[in-house]
CSV table of C-alpha atoms in Angstrom, one decimal:
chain,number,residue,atom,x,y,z
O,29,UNK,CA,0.0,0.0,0.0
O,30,UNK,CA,2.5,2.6,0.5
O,31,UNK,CA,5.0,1.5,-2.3
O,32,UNK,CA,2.7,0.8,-5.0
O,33,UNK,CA,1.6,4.6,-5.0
O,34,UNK,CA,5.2,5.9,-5.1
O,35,UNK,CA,5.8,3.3,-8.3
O,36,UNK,CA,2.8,4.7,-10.0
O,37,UNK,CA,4.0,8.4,-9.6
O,38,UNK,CA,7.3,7.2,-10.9
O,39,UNK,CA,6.0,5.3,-14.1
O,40,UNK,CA,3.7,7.4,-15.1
O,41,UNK,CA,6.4,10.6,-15.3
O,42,UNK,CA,8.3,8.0,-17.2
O,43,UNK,CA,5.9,7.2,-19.4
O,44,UNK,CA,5.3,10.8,-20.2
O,45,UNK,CA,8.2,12.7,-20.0
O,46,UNK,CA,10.9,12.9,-22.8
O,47,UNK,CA,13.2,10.1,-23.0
O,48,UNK,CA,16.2,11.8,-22.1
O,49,UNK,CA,14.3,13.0,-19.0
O,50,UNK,CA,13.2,9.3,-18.5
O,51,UNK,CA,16.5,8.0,-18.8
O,52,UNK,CA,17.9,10.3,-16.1
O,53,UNK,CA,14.9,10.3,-13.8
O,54,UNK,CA,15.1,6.2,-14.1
O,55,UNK,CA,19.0,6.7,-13.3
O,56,UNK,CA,19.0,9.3,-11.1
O,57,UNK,CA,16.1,6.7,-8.8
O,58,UNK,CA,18.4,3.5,-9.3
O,59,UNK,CA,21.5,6.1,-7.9
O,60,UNK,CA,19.8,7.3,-5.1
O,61,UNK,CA,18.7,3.1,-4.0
O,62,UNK,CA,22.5,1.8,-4.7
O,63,UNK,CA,23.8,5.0,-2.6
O,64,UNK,CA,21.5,4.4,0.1
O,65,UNK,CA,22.7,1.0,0.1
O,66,UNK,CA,26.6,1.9,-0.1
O,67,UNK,CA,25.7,4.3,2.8
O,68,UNK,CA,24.5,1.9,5.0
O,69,UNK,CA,27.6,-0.5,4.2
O,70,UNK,CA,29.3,1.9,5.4
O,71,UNK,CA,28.1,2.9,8.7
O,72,UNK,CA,27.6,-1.1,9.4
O,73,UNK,CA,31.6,-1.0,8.4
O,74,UNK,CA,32.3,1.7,10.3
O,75,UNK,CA,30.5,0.3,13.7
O,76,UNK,CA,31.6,-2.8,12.9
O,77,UNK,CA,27.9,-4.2,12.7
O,78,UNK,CA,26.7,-6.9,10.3
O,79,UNK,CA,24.4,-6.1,7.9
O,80,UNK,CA,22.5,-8.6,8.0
O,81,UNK,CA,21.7,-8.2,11.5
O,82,UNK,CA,18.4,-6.2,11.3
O,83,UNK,CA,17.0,-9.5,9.1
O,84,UNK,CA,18.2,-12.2,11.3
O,85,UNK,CA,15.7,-12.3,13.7
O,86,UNK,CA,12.8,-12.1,11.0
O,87,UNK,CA,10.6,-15.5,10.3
O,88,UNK,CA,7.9,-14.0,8.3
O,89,UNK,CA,5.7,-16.5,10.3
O,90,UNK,CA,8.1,-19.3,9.4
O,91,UNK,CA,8.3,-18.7,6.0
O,92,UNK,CA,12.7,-18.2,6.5
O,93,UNK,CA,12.6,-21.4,7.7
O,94,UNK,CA,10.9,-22.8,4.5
O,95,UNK,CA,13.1,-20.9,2.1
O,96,UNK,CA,16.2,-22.5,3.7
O,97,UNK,CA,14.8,-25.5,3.0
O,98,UNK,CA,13.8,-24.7,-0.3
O,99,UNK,CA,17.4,-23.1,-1.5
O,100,UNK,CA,18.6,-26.4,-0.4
O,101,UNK,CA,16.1,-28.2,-2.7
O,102,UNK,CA,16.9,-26.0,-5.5
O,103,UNK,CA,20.3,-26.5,-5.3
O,104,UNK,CA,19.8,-30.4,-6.6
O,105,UNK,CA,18.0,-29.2,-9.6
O,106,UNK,CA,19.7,-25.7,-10.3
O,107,UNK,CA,18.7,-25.4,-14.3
O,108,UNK,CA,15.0,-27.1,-15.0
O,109,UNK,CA,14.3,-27.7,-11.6
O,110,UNK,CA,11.6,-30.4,-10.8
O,111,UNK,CA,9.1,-29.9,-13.0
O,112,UNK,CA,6.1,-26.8,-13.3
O,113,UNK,CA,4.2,-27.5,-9.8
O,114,UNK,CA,5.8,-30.8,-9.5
O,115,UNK,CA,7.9,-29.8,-6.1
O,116,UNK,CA,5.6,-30.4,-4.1
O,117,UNK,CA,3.8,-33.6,-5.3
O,118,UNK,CA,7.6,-35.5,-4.8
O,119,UNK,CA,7.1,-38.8,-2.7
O,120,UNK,CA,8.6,-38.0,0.6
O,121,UNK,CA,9.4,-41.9,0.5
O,122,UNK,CA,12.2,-41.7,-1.9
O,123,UNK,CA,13.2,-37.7,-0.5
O,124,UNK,CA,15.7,-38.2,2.3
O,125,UNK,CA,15.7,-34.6,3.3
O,126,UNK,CA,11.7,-34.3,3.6
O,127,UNK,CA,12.1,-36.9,7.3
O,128,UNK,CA,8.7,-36.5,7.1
O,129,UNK,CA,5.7,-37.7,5.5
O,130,UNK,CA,4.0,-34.1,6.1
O,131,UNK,CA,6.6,-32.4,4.3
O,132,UNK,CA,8.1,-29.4,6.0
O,133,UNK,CA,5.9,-28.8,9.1
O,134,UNK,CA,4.6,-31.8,11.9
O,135,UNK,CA,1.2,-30.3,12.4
O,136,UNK,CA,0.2,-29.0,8.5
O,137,UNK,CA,0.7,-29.9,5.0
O,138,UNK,CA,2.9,-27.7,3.2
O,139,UNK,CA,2.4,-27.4,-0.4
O,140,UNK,CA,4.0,-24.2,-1.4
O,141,UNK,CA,7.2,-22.2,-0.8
O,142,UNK,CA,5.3,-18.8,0.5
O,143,UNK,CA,7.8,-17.0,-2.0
O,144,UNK,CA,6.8,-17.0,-5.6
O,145,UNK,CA,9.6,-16.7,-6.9
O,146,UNK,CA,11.5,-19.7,-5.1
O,147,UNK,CA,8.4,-21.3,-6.0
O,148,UNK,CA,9.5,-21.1,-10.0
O,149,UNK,CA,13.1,-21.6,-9.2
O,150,UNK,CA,12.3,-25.0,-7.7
O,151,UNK,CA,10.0,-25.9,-10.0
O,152,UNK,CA,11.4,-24.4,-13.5
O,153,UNK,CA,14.7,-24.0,-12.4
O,154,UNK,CA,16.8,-21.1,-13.4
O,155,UNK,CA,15.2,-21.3,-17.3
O,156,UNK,CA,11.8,-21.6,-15.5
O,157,UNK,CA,13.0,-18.7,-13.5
O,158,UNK,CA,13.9,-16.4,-16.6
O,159,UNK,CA,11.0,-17.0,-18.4
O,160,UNK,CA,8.6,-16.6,-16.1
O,161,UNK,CA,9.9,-13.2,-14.5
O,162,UNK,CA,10.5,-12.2,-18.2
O,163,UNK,CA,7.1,-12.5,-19.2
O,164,UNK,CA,5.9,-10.9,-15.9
O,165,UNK,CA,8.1,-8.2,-16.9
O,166,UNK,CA,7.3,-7.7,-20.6
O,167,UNK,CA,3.8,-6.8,-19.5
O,168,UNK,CA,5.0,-4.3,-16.9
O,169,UNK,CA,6.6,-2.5,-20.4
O,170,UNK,CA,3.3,-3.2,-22.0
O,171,UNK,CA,1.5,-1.1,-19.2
O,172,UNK,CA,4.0,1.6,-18.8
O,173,UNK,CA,3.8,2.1,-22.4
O,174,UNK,CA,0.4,2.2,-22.4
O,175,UNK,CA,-0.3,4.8,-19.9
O,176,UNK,CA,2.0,7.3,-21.9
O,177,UNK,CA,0.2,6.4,-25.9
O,178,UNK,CA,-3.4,5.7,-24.3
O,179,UNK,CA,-5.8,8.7,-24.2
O,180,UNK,CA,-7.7,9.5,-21.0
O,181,UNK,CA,-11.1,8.6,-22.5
O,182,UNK,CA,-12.0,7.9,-26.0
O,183,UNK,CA,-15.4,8.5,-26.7
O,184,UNK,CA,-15.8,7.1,-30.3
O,185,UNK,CA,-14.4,3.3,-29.1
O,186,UNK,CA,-15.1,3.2,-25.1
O,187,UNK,CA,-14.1,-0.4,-25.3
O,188,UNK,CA,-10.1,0.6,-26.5
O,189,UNK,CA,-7.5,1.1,-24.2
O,190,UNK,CA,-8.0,4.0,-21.9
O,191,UNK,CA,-4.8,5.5,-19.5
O,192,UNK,CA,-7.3,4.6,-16.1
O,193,UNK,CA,-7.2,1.0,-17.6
O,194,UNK,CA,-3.6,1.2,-18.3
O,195,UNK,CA,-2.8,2.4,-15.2
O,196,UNK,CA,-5.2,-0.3,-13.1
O,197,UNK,CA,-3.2,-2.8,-15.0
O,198,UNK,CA,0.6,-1.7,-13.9
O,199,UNK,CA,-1.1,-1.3,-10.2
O,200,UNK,CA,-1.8,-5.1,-10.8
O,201,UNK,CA,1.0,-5.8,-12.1
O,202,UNK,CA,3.2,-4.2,-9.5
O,203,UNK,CA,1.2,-5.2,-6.6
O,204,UNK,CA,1.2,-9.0,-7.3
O,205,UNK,CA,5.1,-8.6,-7.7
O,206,UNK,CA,5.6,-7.3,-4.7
O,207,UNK,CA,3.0,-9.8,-2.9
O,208,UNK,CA,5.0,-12.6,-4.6
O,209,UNK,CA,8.2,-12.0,-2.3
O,210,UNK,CA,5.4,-13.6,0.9
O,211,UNK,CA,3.1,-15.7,-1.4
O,212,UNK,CA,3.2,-18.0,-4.3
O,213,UNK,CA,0.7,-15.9,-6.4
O,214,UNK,CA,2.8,-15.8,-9.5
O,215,UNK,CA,2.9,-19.1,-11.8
O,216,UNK,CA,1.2,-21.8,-9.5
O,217,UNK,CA,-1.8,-23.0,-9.1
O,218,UNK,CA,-4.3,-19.9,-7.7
O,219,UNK,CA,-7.0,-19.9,-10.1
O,220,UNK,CA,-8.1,-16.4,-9.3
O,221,UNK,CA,-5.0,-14.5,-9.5
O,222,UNK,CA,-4.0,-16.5,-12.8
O,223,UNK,CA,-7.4,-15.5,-14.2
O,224,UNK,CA,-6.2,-11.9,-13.3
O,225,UNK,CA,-2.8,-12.2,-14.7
O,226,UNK,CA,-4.0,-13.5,-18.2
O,227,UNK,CA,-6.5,-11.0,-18.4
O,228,UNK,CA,-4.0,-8.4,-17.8
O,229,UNK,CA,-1.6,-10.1,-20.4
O,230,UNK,CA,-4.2,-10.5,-23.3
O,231,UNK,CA,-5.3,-7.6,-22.8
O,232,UNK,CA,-1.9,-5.5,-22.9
O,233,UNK,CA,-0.3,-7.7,-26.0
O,234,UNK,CA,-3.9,-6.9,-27.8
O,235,UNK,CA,-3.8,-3.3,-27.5
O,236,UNK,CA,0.2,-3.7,-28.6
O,237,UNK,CA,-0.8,-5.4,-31.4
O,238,UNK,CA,-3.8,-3.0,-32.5
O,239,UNK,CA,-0.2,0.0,-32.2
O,240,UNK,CA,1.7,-1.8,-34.3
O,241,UNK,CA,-0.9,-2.5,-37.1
O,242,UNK,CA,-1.9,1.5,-37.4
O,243,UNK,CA,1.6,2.4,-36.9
O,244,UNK,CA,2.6,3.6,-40.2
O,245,UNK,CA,6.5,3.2,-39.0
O,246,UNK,CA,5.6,-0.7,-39.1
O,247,UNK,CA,4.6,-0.8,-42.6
O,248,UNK,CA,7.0,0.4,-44.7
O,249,UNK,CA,5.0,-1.7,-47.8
O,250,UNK,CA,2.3,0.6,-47.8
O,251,UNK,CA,4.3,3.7,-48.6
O,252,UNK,CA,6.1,1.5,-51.5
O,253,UNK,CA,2.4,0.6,-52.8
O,254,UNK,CA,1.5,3.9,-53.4
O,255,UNK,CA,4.6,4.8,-54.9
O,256,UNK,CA,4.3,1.9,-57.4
O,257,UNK,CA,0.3,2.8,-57.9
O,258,UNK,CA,1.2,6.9,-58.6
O,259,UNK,CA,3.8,5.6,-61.1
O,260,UNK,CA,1.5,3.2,-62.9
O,261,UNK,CA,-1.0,6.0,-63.3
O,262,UNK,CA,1.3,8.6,-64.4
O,263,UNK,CA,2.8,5.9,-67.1
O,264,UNK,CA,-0.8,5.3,-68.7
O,265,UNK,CA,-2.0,6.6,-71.5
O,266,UNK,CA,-5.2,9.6,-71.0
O,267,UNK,CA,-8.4,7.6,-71.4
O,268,UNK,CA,-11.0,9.1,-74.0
O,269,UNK,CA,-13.5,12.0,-72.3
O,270,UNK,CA,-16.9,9.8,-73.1
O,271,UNK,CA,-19.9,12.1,-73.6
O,272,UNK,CA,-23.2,11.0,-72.4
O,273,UNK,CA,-26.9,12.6,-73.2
């Protein structure tokens, strides 16, 4: 809730600024994160604290405990992993490092990582991995770009692409990202959210199709055409005036 409206802001003056002044505003952000970072390696290095002290003591309700596990896991299978949703359906029989028939936990069945993207890293490996979060963010592009070519409302085709639209879809998008780092919501089996996620995809790659078809940049053969039809004309011979009473 409080990031996603900062991420809009920044995304939108993207989107509609100049792309010299999109290039530096992008830049001057990514700066500001890395030297916030480098800052506070620096006073950890200077008091001699680690930095990963602040994170130590956080379970996430246990989930730390399950990614441990699961980077362990992933390790076996680094590059196709176990299969799409296969992870969890292995036998615990024939998995030493389960000990359990219950999976992970003694007192519930676990049967997800609680981190989307371990989930696909498990279960796609790391080609799983880079196709997934390069679809995911292909559409993200798709969005941004809309909200700077869409109009705010177009009252001759209501059903088109409109910037409110544009913009609901890169909150989507966005949110379910940043949700993905407590929740396997991205690429498993959540029938809602996946509904969400396609509609969001067809929908973007539709309207990026409909751009590129009236985007006269795109079709280079339709300038030729006319050129060819213009010379054809100007080569025939004058047709006979025909007089009619």
């Amino acid at each position: 809730m409080l990031v996603i409206p900062a991420l809009l802001w920044l995304f939108s003056t993207l989107a509609r600024s100049r792309r010299t002044a999109a290039i530096a505003l992008a830049c001057g952000t990514a700066g500001s994160l890395i030297g916030a970072l480098f800052g506070y390696l620096i006073w950890c290095s200077v008091t001699n604290n680690d930095p990963t002290a602040p994170f130590q003591s956080m379970t996430f309700t246990g989930r730390t405990d399950l990614w441990t596990f699961m980077l362990l896991e992933i390790q076996k299978r680094p590059w196709f992993g176990a299969g799409f949703y296969s992870f969890w359906a292995i036998n615990p029989a024939i998995q030493p490092s389960l000990k359990t028939s219950m999976w992970f936990g003694s007192e519930v069945h676990i049967n997800e990582g609680h981190q989307g993207y371990i989930d696909l890293l498990a279960t796609g490996g790391i080609v799983g991995f880079a196709l997934g979060v390069g679809v995911l963010i292909y559409a993200i592009i798709l969005a941004i770009k809309a909200i700077g070519k869409t109009p705010a409302w177009n009252r001759t085709h209501p059903v088109t692409m409109t910037r409110p639209v544009a913009f609901f879809h890169l909150a989507f998008l966005l949110a379910l990202s940043i949700h993905n780092f407590t929740e396997s919501n991205l690429f498993s089996n959540n029938g809602f959210l996946a509904m969400a996620l396609y509609f969001s995809l067809f929908e973007l790659t539709s309207w990026n199709r409909q751009q590129n078809m009236l985007d006269p940049a795109r079709k280079p053969w339709e300038g030729s055409a006319s050129v060819i039809l213009s010379a054809h004309e100007n080569d025939a011979p004058p047709r006979p005036l025909i007089r009619t009473t």
